[in-house]
Amino acid sequence: NAGVTQTPKFRVLKTGQSMTLLCAQDMNHEYMYWYRQDPGMGLRLIHYSVGEGTTAKGEVPDGYNVSRLKKQNFLLGLESAAPSQTSVYFCASMRTGEDEQYFGPGTRLTVT
Amino acid sequence: GNSVTQMEGPVTLSEEAFLTINCTYTATGYPSLFWYVQYPGEGLQLLLKATKADDKGSNKGFEATYRKETTSFHLEKGSVQVSDSAVYFCALSELGSNYKLTFGKGTLLTVNP
């Protein structure tokens, strides 16, 4: 039981490049979330999903897209990376009927 | 909307000192309250939680009590250890918001031997 895993762990992009971050969970959780963590800002919600095939915007969705084609995977895409998207990205999942989110180890992204 | 305000850091203590990290919240409904901990280089782990007024969450010697009248959820530990050095986040979630977490900005705790 790996819990929540994130790929890749680190990435450096140039402005304008695109990439996809993968989050995978093996706990059969319905809910999945993407957060970004910036110094002095805590964590802020980017997008979330309440089940396979569904997505919704969070607090800071601009510049990101997401997909949840399979229940166990939640992808976060950056179509045209900007330096303001330099951050640490965390994925989390949660079981229906509970309120505890389980977090992945994070992806550190730098956009130059 | 919802918001969480927690004590600004960093906090530096000596081993065996008493720890308090203040946390207050604003919520439209009746939230669940959480403390998450992030050790260096790792993701967040749930430390403790409380789901209704006057509930006390506890884990690893840490405690926090859900105070509805003061909208607070302060984290305390009677005797900190070097291994408690980490960033601590206060957070809330609500059923009506699909359990989205609203976080405070985090408090860095450093415990010196």
PDB file of C-alpha atoms in Angstrom:
ATOM      1  CA  ASN A   1       0.000   0.000   0.000  1.00  0.00           C
ATOM      2  CA  ALA A   2       1.916   3.021  -1.325  1.00  0.00           C
ATOM      3  CA  GLY A   3      -0.686   5.628  -0.304  1.00  0.00           C
ATOM      4  CA  VAL A   4      -0.427   8.781  -2.415  1.00  0.00           C
ATOM      5  CA  THR A   5       2.464   9.053  -4.854  1.00  0.00           C
ATOM      6  CA  GLN A   6       3.478  11.980  -7.060  1.00  0.00           C
ATOM      7  CA  THR A   7       5.555  12.046 -10.222  1.00  0.00           C
ATOM      8  CA  PRO A   8       8.001  13.676 -10.780  1.00  0.00           C
ATOM      9  CA  LYS A   9       9.632  14.772  -7.524  1.00  0.00           C
ATOM     10  CA  PHE A  10      11.508  17.683  -9.090  1.00  0.00           C
ATOM     11  CA  ARG A  11      11.268  19.512 -12.392  1.00  0.00           C
ATOM     12  CA  VAL A  12      12.732  22.621 -13.974  1.00  0.00           C
ATOM     13  CA  LEU A  13      10.844  24.216 -16.857  1.00  0.00           C
ATOM     14  CA  LYS A  14      11.473  27.180 -19.080  1.00  0.00           C
ATOM     15  CA  THR A  15       8.771  29.807 -19.434  1.00  0.00           C
ATOM     16  CA  GLY A  16       6.195  28.696 -21.977  1.00  0.00           C
ATOM     17  CA  GLN A  17       6.890  24.970 -21.706  1.00  0.00           C
ATOM     18  CA  SER A  18       4.172  22.530 -20.728  1.00  0.00           C
ATOM     19  CA  MET A  19       4.136  19.595 -18.375  1.00  0.00           C
ATOM     20  CA  THR A  20       1.852  17.230 -16.499  1.00  0.00           C
ATOM     21  CA  LEU A  21       2.129  16.249 -12.850  1.00  0.00           C
ATOM     22  CA  LEU A  22       0.749  12.846 -11.944  1.00  0.00           C
ATOM     23  CA  CYS A  23      -0.886  11.935  -8.670  1.00  0.00           C
ATOM     24  CA  ALA A  24      -1.793   8.326  -7.963  1.00  0.00           C
ATOM     25  CA  GLN A  25      -3.502   6.764  -4.949  1.00  0.00           C
ATOM     26  CA  ASP A  26      -4.116   3.108  -4.181  1.00  0.00           C
ATOM     27  CA  MET A  27      -6.651   3.578  -1.370  1.00  0.00           C
ATOM     28  CA  ASN A  28      -9.741   3.676  -3.584  1.00  0.00           C
ATOM     29  CA  HIS A  29     -10.493   7.224  -2.439  1.00  0.00           C
ATOM     30  CA  GLU A  30     -13.209   9.212  -4.185  1.00  0.00           C
ATOM     31  CA  TYR A  31     -11.913  12.703  -3.470  1.00  0.00           C
ATOM     32  CA  MET A  32      -8.629  14.070  -4.803  1.00  0.00           C
ATOM     33  CA  TYR A  33      -7.093  17.525  -4.499  1.00  0.00           C
ATOM     34  CA  TRP A  34      -4.195  19.567  -5.883  1.00  0.00           C
ATOM     35  CA  TYR A  35      -2.605  22.243  -3.682  1.00  0.00           C
ATOM     36  CA  ARG A  36       0.344  24.550  -4.146  1.00  0.00           C
ATOM     37  CA  GLN A  37       2.603  25.629  -1.300  1.00  0.00           C
ATOM     38  CA  ASP A  38       4.411  28.945  -1.414  1.00  0.00           C
ATOM     39  CA  PRO A  39       6.551  30.551   1.307  1.00  0.00           C
ATOM     40  CA  GLY A  40       4.431  32.481   3.792  1.00  0.00           C
ATOM     41  CA  MET A  41       1.208  31.485   2.024  1.00  0.00           C
ATOM     42  CA  GLY A  42       0.377  28.079   3.440  1.00  0.00           C
ATOM     43  CA  LEU A  43      -1.272  25.680   0.995  1.00  0.00           C
ATOM     44  CA  ARG A  44      -3.843  26.873  -1.519  1.00  0.00           C
ATOM     45  CA  LEU A  45      -6.260  24.670  -3.431  1.00  0.00           C
ATOM     46  CA  ILE A  46      -5.839  24.635  -7.217  1.00  0.00           C
ATOM     47  CA  HIS A  47      -8.419  22.071  -8.394  1.00  0.00           C
ATOM     48  CA  TYR A  48     -10.197  19.110  -6.922  1.00  0.00           C
ATOM     49  CA  SER A  49     -12.282  16.104  -7.896  1.00  0.00           C
ATOM     50  CA  VAL A  50     -15.130  14.390  -6.074  1.00  0.00           C
ATOM     51  CA  GLY A  51     -15.029  11.302  -8.262  1.00  0.00           C
ATOM     52  CA  GLU A  52     -13.883   9.742 -11.516  1.00  0.00           C
ATOM     53  CA  GLY A  53     -14.691  11.991 -14.468  1.00  0.00           C
ATOM     54  CA  THR A  54     -15.378  15.079 -12.340  1.00  0.00           C
ATOM     55  CA  THR A  55     -13.238  18.146 -11.649  1.00  0.00           C
ATOM     56  CA  ALA A  56     -13.830  21.543 -10.076  1.00  0.00           C
ATOM     57  CA  LYS A  57     -11.918  24.770  -9.539  1.00  0.00           C
ATOM     58  CA  GLY A  58     -10.348  25.705  -6.255  1.00  0.00           C
ATOM     59  CA  GLU A  59      -8.960  28.961  -4.971  1.00  0.00           C
ATOM     60  CA  VAL A  60      -6.150  29.473  -7.520  1.00  0.00           C
ATOM     61  CA  PRO A  61      -7.067  27.579 -10.749  1.00  0.00           C
ATOM     62  CA  ASP A  62      -5.759  29.991 -13.400  1.00  0.00           C
ATOM     63  CA  GLY A  63      -3.011  28.567 -15.604  1.00  0.00           C
ATOM     64  CA  TYR A  64      -3.759  24.957 -14.640  1.00  0.00           C
ATOM     65  CA  ASN A  65      -5.946  22.187 -16.007  1.00  0.00           C
ATOM     66  CA  VAL A  66      -6.789  18.819 -14.499  1.00  0.00           C
ATOM     67  CA  SER A  67      -8.214  15.476 -15.491  1.00  0.00           C
ATOM     68  CA  ARG A  68      -9.547  12.481 -13.558  1.00  0.00           C
ATOM     69  CA  LEU A  69     -10.037   9.791 -16.192  1.00  0.00           C
ATOM     70  CA  LYS A  70      -9.327   6.990 -13.729  1.00  0.00           C
ATOM     71  CA  LYS A  71     -10.376   6.948 -10.097  1.00  0.00           C
ATOM     72  CA  GLN A  72      -6.842   6.357  -8.865  1.00  0.00           C
ATOM     73  CA  ASN A  73      -5.162   9.122 -10.898  1.00  0.00           C
ATOM     74  CA  PHE A  74      -5.459  12.901 -10.842  1.00  0.00           C
ATOM     75  CA  LEU A  75      -3.379  14.831 -13.384  1.00  0.00           C
ATOM     76  CA  LEU A  76      -2.403  18.487 -13.115  1.00  0.00           C
ATOM     77  CA  GLY A  77      -1.350  20.200 -16.337  1.00  0.00           C
ATOM     78  CA  LEU A  78       0.476  23.414 -17.031  1.00  0.00           C
ATOM     79  CA  GLU A  79      -0.049  24.380 -20.672  1.00  0.00           C
ATOM     80  CA  SER A  80       2.329  27.357 -20.731  1.00  0.00           C
ATOM     81  CA  ALA A  81       4.444  27.590 -17.606  1.00  0.00           C
ATOM     82  CA  ALA A  82       5.148  30.961 -15.997  1.00  0.00           C
ATOM     83  CA  PRO A  83       7.669  31.894 -13.275  1.00  0.00           C
ATOM     84  CA  SER A  84       4.710  32.578 -10.941  1.00  0.00           C
ATOM     85  CA  GLN A  85       3.999  28.843 -11.045  1.00  0.00           C
ATOM     86  CA  THR A  86       7.285  28.065  -9.315  1.00  0.00           C
ATOM     87  CA  SER A  87       6.063  26.239  -6.234  1.00  0.00           C
ATOM     88  CA  VAL A  88       5.793  22.944  -4.409  1.00  0.00           C
ATOM     89  CA  TYR A  89       2.714  21.013  -5.521  1.00  0.00           C
ATOM     90  CA  PHE A  90       0.939  18.578  -3.235  1.00  0.00           C
ATOM     91  CA  CYS A  91      -1.727  16.092  -4.095  1.00  0.00           C
ATOM     92  CA  ALA A  92      -4.129  14.678  -1.517  1.00  0.00           C
ATOM     93  CA  SER A  93      -6.911  12.115  -1.451  1.00  0.00           C
ATOM     94  CA  MET A  94      -9.772  11.344   0.886  1.00  0.00           C
ATOM     95  CA  ARG A  95     -12.339   8.612   1.399  1.00  0.00           C
ATOM     96  CA  THR A  96     -16.034   9.424   1.143  1.00  0.00           C
ATOM     97  CA  GLY A  97     -17.588   9.854   4.568  1.00  0.00           C
ATOM     98  CA  GLU A  98     -14.343  10.810   6.252  1.00  0.00           C
ATOM     99  CA  ASP A  99     -12.654  14.190   6.573  1.00  0.00           C
ATOM    100  CA  GLU A 100      -8.959  13.312   6.712  1.00  0.00           C
ATOM    101  CA  GLN A 101      -6.917  14.034   3.591  1.00  0.00           C
ATOM    102  CA  TYR A 102      -3.820  11.970   2.850  1.00  0.00           C
ATOM    103  CA  PHE A 103      -0.988  13.871   1.206  1.00  0.00           C
ATOM    104  CA  GLY A 104       1.661  12.873  -1.292  1.00  0.00           C
ATOM    105  CA  PRO A 105       5.346  13.822  -0.872  1.00  0.00           C
ATOM    106  CA  GLY A 106       5.144  16.798  -3.224  1.00  0.00           C
ATOM    107  CA  THR A 107       6.638  17.947  -6.527  1.00  0.00           C
ATOM    108  CA  ARG A 108       9.055  20.868  -6.513  1.00  0.00           C
ATOM    109  CA  LEU A 109       8.647  22.824  -9.759  1.00  0.00           C
ATOM    110  CA  THR A 110      10.873  25.679 -10.852  1.00  0.00           C
ATOM    111  CA  VAL A 111       9.998  27.798 -13.882  1.00  0.00           C
ATOM    112  CA  THR A 112      12.838  29.939 -15.212  1.00  0.00           C
TER     113      THR A 112
ATOM    114  CA  GLY B   1     -15.470  32.792   2.945  1.00  0.00           C
ATOM    115  CA  ASN B   2     -13.451  30.629   5.294  1.00  0.00           C
ATOM    116  CA  SER B   3     -10.088  31.650   6.679  1.00  0.00           C
ATOM    117  CA  VAL B   4      -7.512  30.476   9.196  1.00  0.00           C
ATOM    118  CA  THR B   5      -5.083  32.699  11.067  1.00  0.00           C
ATOM    119  CA  GLN B   6      -2.220  31.155  12.939  1.00  0.00           C
ATOM    120  CA  MET B   7       0.688  32.463  14.910  1.00  0.00           C
ATOM    121  CA  GLU B   8       3.508  33.801  12.798  1.00  0.00           C
ATOM    122  CA  GLY B   9       6.802  32.058  13.181  1.00  0.00           C
ATOM    123  CA  PRO B  10       9.439  31.068  13.402  1.00  0.00           C
ATOM    124  CA  VAL B  11       9.283  29.688  16.931  1.00  0.00           C
ATOM    125  CA  THR B  12      12.499  28.511  18.561  1.00  0.00           C
ATOM    126  CA  LEU B  13      12.403  26.561  21.820  1.00  0.00           C
ATOM    127  CA  SER B  14      14.720  24.528  23.954  1.00  0.00           C
ATOM    128  CA  GLU B  15      14.053  20.842  24.472  1.00  0.00           C
ATOM    129  CA  GLU B  16      11.414  20.153  27.169  1.00  0.00           C
ATOM    130  CA  ALA B  17       9.921  23.655  26.853  1.00  0.00           C
ATOM    131  CA  PHE B  18       6.152  24.222  26.644  1.00  0.00           C
ATOM    132  CA  LEU B  19       4.721  24.899  23.200  1.00  0.00           C
ATOM    133  CA  THR B  20       1.659  26.891  22.182  1.00  0.00           C
ATOM    134  CA  ILE B  21       0.803  27.770  18.594  1.00  0.00           C
ATOM    135  CA  ASN B  22      -2.309  29.911  18.331  1.00  0.00           C
ATOM    136  CA  CYS B  23      -4.921  29.336  15.661  1.00  0.00           C
ATOM    137  CA  THR B  24      -8.223  31.128  15.076  1.00  0.00           C
ATOM    138  CA  TYR B  25     -10.685  30.615  12.267  1.00  0.00           C
ATOM    139  CA  THR B  26     -13.597  32.146  10.410  1.00  0.00           C
ATOM    140  CA  ALA B  27     -16.126  29.816   8.849  1.00  0.00           C
ATOM    141  CA  THR B  28     -19.566  30.127   7.312  1.00  0.00           C
ATOM    142  CA  GLY B  29     -20.770  26.839   8.785  1.00  0.00           C
ATOM    143  CA  TYR B  30     -19.635  24.330  11.374  1.00  0.00           C
ATOM    144  CA  PRO B  31     -16.182  23.172  10.331  1.00  0.00           C
ATOM    145  CA  SER B  32     -13.903  20.328  11.318  1.00  0.00           C
ATOM    146  CA  LEU B  33     -10.525  21.563  12.553  1.00  0.00           C
ATOM    147  CA  PHE B  34      -7.115  20.042  11.955  1.00  0.00           C
ATOM    148  CA  TRP B  35      -3.448  20.389  12.726  1.00  0.00           C
ATOM    149  CA  TYR B  36      -1.124  19.064  10.047  1.00  0.00           C
ATOM    150  CA  VAL B  37       2.649  18.714  10.444  1.00  0.00           C
ATOM    151  CA  GLN B  38       5.283  18.871   7.706  1.00  0.00           C
ATOM    152  CA  TYR B  39       8.717  17.499   8.543  1.00  0.00           C
ATOM    153  CA  PRO B  40      11.649  18.768   6.460  1.00  0.00           C
ATOM    154  CA  GLY B  41      11.480  17.543   2.878  1.00  0.00           C
ATOM    155  CA  GLU B  42       8.225  15.650   3.367  1.00  0.00           C
ATOM    156  CA  GLY B  43       4.530  16.015   2.662  1.00  0.00           C
ATOM    157  CA  LEU B  44       1.888  16.891   5.224  1.00  0.00           C
ATOM    158  CA  GLN B  45       0.708  14.446   7.870  1.00  0.00           C
ATOM    159  CA  LEU B  46      -2.385  14.783   9.984  1.00  0.00           C
ATOM    160  CA  LEU B  47      -1.340  15.420  13.583  1.00  0.00           C
ATOM    161  CA  LEU B  48      -4.760  15.711  15.222  1.00  0.00           C
ATOM    162  CA  LYS B  49      -8.309  16.825  14.550  1.00  0.00           C
ATOM    163  CA  ALA B  50     -11.579  17.787  16.221  1.00  0.00           C
ATOM    164  CA  THR B  51     -15.018  17.760  14.646  1.00  0.00           C
ATOM    165  CA  LYS B  52     -17.270  19.495  17.161  1.00  0.00           C
ATOM    166  CA  ALA B  53     -17.218  22.086  19.905  1.00  0.00           C
ATOM    167  CA  ASP B  54     -15.274  21.175  23.062  1.00  0.00           C
ATOM    168  CA  ASP B  55     -13.712  18.128  21.381  1.00  0.00           C
ATOM    169  CA  LYS B  56     -10.044  17.677  22.215  1.00  0.00           C
ATOM    170  CA  GLY B  57      -7.772  16.192  19.596  1.00  0.00           C
ATOM    171  CA  SER B  58      -4.545  14.611  20.796  1.00  0.00           C
ATOM    172  CA  ASN B  59      -1.600  12.730  19.340  1.00  0.00           C
ATOM    173  CA  LYS B  60       2.101  12.281  20.185  1.00  0.00           C
ATOM    174  CA  GLY B  61       1.738  14.522  23.241  1.00  0.00           C
ATOM    175  CA  PHE B  62       0.153  17.359  21.259  1.00  0.00           C
ATOM    176  CA  GLU B  63      -3.346  18.588  22.124  1.00  0.00           C
ATOM    177  CA  ALA B  64      -5.829  21.102  20.766  1.00  0.00           C
ATOM    178  CA  THR B  65      -9.379  21.887  21.893  1.00  0.00           C
ATOM    179  CA  TYR B  66     -12.149  23.074  19.556  1.00  0.00           C
ATOM    180  CA  ARG B  67     -13.431  26.312  21.101  1.00  0.00           C
ATOM    181  CA  LYS B  68     -16.492  27.518  19.250  1.00  0.00           C
ATOM    182  CA  GLU B  69     -17.044  30.546  21.477  1.00  0.00           C
ATOM    183  CA  THR B  70     -13.589  31.932  20.692  1.00  0.00           C
ATOM    184  CA  THR B  71     -13.314  30.291  17.225  1.00  0.00           C
ATOM    185  CA  SER B  72      -9.929  28.894  18.216  1.00  0.00           C
ATOM    186  CA  PHE B  73      -7.971  25.640  18.006  1.00  0.00           C
ATOM    187  CA  HIS B  74      -4.637  26.307  19.705  1.00  0.00           C
ATOM    188  CA  LEU B  75      -1.954  23.607  19.568  1.00  0.00           C
ATOM    189  CA  GLU B  76      -0.095  22.752  22.783  1.00  0.00           C
ATOM    190  CA  LYS B  77       2.566  20.351  23.945  1.00  0.00           C
ATOM    191  CA  GLY B  78       3.933  20.189  27.450  1.00  0.00           C
ATOM    192  CA  SER B  79       7.501  19.173  26.636  1.00  0.00           C
ATOM    193  CA  VAL B  80       8.857  19.464  23.099  1.00  0.00           C
ATOM    194  CA  GLN B  81      11.620  17.326  21.653  1.00  0.00           C
ATOM    195  CA  VAL B  82      14.171  18.009  18.931  1.00  0.00           C
ATOM    196  CA  SER B  83      12.218  15.591  16.721  1.00  0.00           C
ATOM    197  CA  ASP B  84       9.194  17.937  16.887  1.00  0.00           C
ATOM    198  CA  SER B  85      11.027  20.467  14.697  1.00  0.00           C
ATOM    199  CA  ALA B  86       8.732  20.952  11.705  1.00  0.00           C
ATOM    200  CA  VAL B  87       6.195  23.289  10.123  1.00  0.00           C
ATOM    201  CA  TYR B  88       2.732  23.133  11.698  1.00  0.00           C
ATOM    202  CA  PHE B  89      -0.410  24.051   9.787  1.00  0.00           C
ATOM    203  CA  CYS B  90      -3.827  24.744  11.221  1.00  0.00           C
ATOM    204  CA  ALA B  91      -6.671  24.000   8.809  1.00  0.00           C
ATOM    205  CA  LEU B  92     -10.429  23.651   8.536  1.00  0.00           C
ATOM    206  CA  SER B  93     -12.832  21.888   6.230  1.00  0.00           C
ATOM    207  CA  GLU B  94     -16.582  21.837   5.822  1.00  0.00           C
ATOM    208  CA  LEU B  95     -18.963  19.190   4.528  1.00  0.00           C
ATOM    209  CA  GLY B  96     -20.723  21.722   2.345  1.00  0.00           C
ATOM    210  CA  SER B  97     -17.518  22.676   0.554  1.00  0.00           C
ATOM    211  CA  ASN B  98     -16.572  19.104  -0.460  1.00  0.00           C
ATOM    212  CA  TYR B  99     -14.153  18.979   2.443  1.00  0.00           C
ATOM    213  CA  LYS B 100     -11.759  21.413   0.811  1.00  0.00           C
ATOM    214  CA  LEU B 101      -9.075  22.353   3.298  1.00  0.00           C
ATOM    215  CA  THR B 102      -8.415  26.001   4.137  1.00  0.00           C
ATOM    216  CA  PHE B 103      -4.952  26.355   5.637  1.00  0.00           C
ATOM    217  CA  GLY B 104      -3.214  28.863   7.815  1.00  0.00           C
ATOM    218  CA  LYS B 105       0.183  30.068   6.632  1.00  0.00           C
ATOM    219  CA  GLY B 106       2.127  27.636   8.779  1.00  0.00           C
ATOM    220  CA  THR B 107       4.429  28.037  11.780  1.00  0.00           C
ATOM    221  CA  LEU B 108       8.014  26.830  11.678  1.00  0.00           C
ATOM    222  CA  LEU B 109       9.083  25.284  14.983  1.00  0.00           C
ATOM    223  CA  THR B 110      12.730  24.647  15.758  1.00  0.00           C
ATOM    224  CA  VAL B 111      13.632  22.804  18.941  1.00  0.00           C
ATOM    225  CA  ASN B 112      17.223  23.010  20.119  1.00  0.00           C
ATOM    226  CA  PRO B 113      18.866  20.388  22.354  1.00  0.00           C
TER     227      PRO B 113
END
